[in-house]
XYZ file of C-alpha atoms in Angstrom:
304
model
C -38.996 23.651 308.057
C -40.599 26.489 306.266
C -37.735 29.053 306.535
C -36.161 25.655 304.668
C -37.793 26.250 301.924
C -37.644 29.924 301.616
C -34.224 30.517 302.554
C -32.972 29.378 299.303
C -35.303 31.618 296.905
C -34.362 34.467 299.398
C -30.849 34.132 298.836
C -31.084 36.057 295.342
C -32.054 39.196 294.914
C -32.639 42.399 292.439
C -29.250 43.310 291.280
C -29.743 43.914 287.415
C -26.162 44.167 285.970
C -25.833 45.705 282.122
C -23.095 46.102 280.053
C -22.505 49.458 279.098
C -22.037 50.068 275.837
C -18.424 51.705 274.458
C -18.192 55.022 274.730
C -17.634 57.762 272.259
C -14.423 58.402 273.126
C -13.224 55.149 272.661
C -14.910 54.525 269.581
C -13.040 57.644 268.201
C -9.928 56.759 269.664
C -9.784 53.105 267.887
C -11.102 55.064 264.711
C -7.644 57.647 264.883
C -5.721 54.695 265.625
C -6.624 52.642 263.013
C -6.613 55.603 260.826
C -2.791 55.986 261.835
C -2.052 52.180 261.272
C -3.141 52.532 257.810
C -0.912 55.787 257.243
C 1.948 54.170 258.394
C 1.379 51.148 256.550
C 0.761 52.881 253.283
C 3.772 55.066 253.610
C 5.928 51.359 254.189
C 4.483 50.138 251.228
C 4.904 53.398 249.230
C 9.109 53.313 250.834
C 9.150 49.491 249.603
C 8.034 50.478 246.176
C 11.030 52.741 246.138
C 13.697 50.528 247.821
C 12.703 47.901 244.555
C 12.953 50.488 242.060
C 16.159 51.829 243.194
C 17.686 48.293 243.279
C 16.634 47.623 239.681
C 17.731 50.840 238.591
C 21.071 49.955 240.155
C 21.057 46.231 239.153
C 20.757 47.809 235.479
C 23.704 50.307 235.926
C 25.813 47.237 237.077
C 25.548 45.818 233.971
C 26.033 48.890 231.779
C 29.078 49.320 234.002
C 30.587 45.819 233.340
C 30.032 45.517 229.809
C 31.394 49.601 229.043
C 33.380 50.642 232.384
C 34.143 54.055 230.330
C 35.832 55.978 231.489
C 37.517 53.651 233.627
C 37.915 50.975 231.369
C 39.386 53.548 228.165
C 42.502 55.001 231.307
C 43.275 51.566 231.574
C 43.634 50.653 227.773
C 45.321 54.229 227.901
C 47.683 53.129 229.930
C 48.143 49.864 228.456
C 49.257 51.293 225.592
C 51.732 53.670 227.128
C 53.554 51.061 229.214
C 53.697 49.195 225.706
C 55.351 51.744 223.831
C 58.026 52.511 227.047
C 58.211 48.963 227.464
C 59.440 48.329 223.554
C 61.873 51.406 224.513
C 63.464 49.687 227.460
C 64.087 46.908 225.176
C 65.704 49.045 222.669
C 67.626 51.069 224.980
C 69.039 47.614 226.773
C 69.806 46.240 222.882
C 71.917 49.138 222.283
C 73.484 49.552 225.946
C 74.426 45.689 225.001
C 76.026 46.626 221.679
C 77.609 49.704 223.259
C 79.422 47.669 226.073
C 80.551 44.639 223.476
C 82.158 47.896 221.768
C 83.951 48.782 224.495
C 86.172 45.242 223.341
C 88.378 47.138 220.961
C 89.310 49.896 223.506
C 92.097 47.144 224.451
C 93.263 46.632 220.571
C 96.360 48.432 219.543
C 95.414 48.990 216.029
C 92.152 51.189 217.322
C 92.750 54.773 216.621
C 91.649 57.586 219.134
C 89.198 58.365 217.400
C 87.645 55.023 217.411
C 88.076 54.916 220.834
C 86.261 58.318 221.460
C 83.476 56.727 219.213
C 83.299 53.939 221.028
C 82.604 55.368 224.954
C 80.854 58.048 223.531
C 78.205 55.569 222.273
C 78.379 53.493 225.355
C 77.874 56.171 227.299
C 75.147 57.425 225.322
C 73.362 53.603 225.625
C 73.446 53.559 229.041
C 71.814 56.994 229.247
C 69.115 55.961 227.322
C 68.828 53.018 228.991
C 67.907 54.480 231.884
C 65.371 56.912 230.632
C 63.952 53.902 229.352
C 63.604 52.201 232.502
C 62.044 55.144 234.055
C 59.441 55.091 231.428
C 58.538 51.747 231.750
C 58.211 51.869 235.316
C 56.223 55.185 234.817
C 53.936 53.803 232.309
C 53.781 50.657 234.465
C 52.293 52.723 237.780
C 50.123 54.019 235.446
C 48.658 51.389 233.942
C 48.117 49.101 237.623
C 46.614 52.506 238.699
C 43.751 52.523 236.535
C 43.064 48.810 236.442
C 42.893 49.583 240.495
C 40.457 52.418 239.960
C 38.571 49.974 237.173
C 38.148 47.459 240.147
C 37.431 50.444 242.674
C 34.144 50.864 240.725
C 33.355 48.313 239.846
C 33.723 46.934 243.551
C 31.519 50.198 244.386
C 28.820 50.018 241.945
C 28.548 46.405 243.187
C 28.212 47.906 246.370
C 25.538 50.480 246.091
C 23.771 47.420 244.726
C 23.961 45.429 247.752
C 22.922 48.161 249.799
C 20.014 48.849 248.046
C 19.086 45.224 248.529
C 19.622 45.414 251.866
C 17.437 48.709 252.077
C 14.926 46.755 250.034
C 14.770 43.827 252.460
C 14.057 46.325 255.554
C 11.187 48.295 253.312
C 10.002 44.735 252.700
C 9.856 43.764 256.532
C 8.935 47.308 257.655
C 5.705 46.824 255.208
C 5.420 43.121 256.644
C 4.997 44.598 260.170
C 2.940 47.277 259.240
C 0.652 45.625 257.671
C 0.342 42.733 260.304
C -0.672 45.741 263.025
C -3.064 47.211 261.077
C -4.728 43.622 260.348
C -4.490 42.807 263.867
C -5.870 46.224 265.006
C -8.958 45.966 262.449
C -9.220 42.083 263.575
C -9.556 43.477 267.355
C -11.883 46.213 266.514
C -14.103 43.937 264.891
C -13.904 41.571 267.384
C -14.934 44.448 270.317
C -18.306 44.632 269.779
C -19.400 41.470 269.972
C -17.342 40.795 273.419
C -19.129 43.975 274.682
C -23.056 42.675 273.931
C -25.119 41.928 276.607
C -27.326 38.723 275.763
C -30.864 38.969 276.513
C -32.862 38.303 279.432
C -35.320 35.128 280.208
C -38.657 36.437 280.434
C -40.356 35.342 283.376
C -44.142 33.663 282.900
C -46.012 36.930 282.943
C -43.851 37.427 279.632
C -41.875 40.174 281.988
C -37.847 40.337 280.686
C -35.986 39.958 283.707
C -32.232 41.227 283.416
C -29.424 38.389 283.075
C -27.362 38.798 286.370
C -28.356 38.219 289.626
C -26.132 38.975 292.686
C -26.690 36.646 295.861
C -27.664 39.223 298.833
C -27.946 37.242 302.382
C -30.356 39.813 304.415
C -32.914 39.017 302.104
C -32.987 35.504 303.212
C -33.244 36.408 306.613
C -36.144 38.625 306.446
C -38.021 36.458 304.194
C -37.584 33.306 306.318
C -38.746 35.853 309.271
C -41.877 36.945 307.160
C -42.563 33.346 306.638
C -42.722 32.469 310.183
C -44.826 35.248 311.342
C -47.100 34.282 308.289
C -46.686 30.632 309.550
C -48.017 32.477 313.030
C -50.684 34.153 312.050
C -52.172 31.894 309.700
C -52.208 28.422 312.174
C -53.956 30.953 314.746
C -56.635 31.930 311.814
C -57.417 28.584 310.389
C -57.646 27.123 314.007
C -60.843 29.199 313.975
C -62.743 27.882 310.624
C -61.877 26.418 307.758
C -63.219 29.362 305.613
C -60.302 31.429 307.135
C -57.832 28.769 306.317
C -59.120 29.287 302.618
C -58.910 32.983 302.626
C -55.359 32.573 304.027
C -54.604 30.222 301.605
C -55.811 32.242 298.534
C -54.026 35.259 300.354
C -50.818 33.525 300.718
C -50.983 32.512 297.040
C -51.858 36.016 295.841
C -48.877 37.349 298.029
C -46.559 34.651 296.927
C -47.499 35.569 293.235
C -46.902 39.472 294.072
C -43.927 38.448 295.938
C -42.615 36.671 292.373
C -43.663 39.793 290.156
C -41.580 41.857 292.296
C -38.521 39.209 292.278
C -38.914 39.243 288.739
C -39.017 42.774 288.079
C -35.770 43.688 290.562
C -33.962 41.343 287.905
C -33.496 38.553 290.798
C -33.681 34.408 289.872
C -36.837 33.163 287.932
C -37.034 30.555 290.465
C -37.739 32.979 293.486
C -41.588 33.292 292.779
C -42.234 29.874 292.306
C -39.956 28.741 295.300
C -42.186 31.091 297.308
C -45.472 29.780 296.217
C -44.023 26.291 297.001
C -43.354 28.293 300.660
C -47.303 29.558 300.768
C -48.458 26.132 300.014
C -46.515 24.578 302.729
C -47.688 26.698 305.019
C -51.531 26.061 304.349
C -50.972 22.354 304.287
C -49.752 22.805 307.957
C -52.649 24.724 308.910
C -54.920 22.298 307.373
C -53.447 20.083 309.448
C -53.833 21.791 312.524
C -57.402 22.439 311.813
C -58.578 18.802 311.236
C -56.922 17.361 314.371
C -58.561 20.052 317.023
C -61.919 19.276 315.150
C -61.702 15.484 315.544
C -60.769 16.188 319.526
C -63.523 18.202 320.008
C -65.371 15.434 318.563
C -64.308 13.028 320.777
C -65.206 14.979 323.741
């Protein structure tokens, strides 16, 4: 019955368990790499500020280009102009090479002298000569002038492009900075966070005021030999109160004062709050039952 009641305040004992506190080391290691976090995300934002000034100063020579493509745009009109001029001497080479061969009509009259006739292929001949130097001209001045409107388009195409890879650039500086900065907030979010994870709350104090630490760990032998103690205290005080009831007193007050030592030492071991009064509860029993005892054997010895 008594080893009932004890058992379960036994079951606890001293086992004080602190958190220790972060160490040096660690608090200088999140220090360097926070320190690093904020390098790297400084040096993203200083590459973003650079990806968006070199796309504006592209975006701006775009425009420059397409409103003066020089020197592109003055070969073109260059050659323009050239396959103009050959062009207008193609037609007049195939106006006279025309003429030349309607000429070639009298070669068949009878009344045409020699020398007429001389005249006439010598002019044909010289029509279709020019005629063909004409042609070759044109189609000169004609390569020329599709060649630079190609190269006008070639960079314009390429300015265009340097401009769309610099956005591009701009868009990876821009999610580059995005990340960086998320890992550094995240890293300063966790390091503010540590401290209060790693806090150990505070103790109850016991009744004598005593601070008893917050974890207890459940140890079994200590319920054995308490519930042991308790019987041979059962023992030993039913044998002393059987002789007077002043002795049953003293055992009493003994078993109070030992129940109340008993507690302090609970307490200060860092083991449940409970355990001293759960003993005292023990003590009590125990006196009741010799009480007990006593006041029977005196009203036999009565009755004899």
């Amino acid at each position: 019955m008594i080893a009932a009641v004890v058992s379960p305040a036994a079951v606890f004992s001293a086992a004080p368990a602190f958190a220790a506190p972060a160490s040096t080391t660690r608090t200088q290691n999140d220090t360097a790499s926070i320190a690093a976090l904020e390098k790297a995300a400084a040096d993203a934002a200083t590459a973003y500020d650079a990806a968006v000034a070199a796309e504006a100063a592209q975006q701006a020579k775009v425009e420059a280009f397409m409103n003066d493509s020089q020197p592109y745009l003055g070969k073109l009109e260059a050659a323009r102009a050239a396959a103009k001029e050959t062009a207008a001497a193609k037609a007049a080479a195939d106006k006279e090479l025309a003429a030349a061969t309607a000429a070639t009509a009298k070669l068949d009259d009878p009344a045409t002298t020699e020398d007429e006739r001389v005249a006439i292929l010598t002019r044909l001949h010289k029509a279709t000569e020019a005629a063909k130097a004409a042609d070759a001209a044109n189609a000169t001045a004609e390569k020329a002038r599709t060649a630079a409107g190609n190269a006008l388009d070639d960079a314009r195409v390429a300015e265009l492009r340097k401009l769309y890879t610099l956005g591009e650039a701009k868009k990876a500086a821009a999610a580059a900075k995005a990340t960086a900065d998320k890992v550094l907030a995240d890293a300063k979010a966790a390091a503010a966070q540590q401290p209060a994870k790693e806090d150990t709350p505070p103790a109850p104090a016991d009744s004598t005021g005593t601070q008893q630490p917050g974890a207890v760990t459940p140890v079994a032998d200590t319920a054995v030999t308490t519930a042991g103690d308790t019987s041979t205290t059962r023992s030993s005080t039913t044998s002393t109160t059987a002789t007077s009831a002043k002795t049953t007193t003293s055992t009493t007050s003994t078993t109070s004062t030992t129940s109340t030592t008993s507690a302090a030492e609970l307490a200060e071991t860092g083991s449940n709050p409970a355990t001293p009064y759960l003993a005292l509860g023990a003590g009590l029993a125990i006196s009741l039952g010799a009480a007990a005892v006593y006041v029977s054997r005196r009203k036999a010895g009565q009755s004899a």
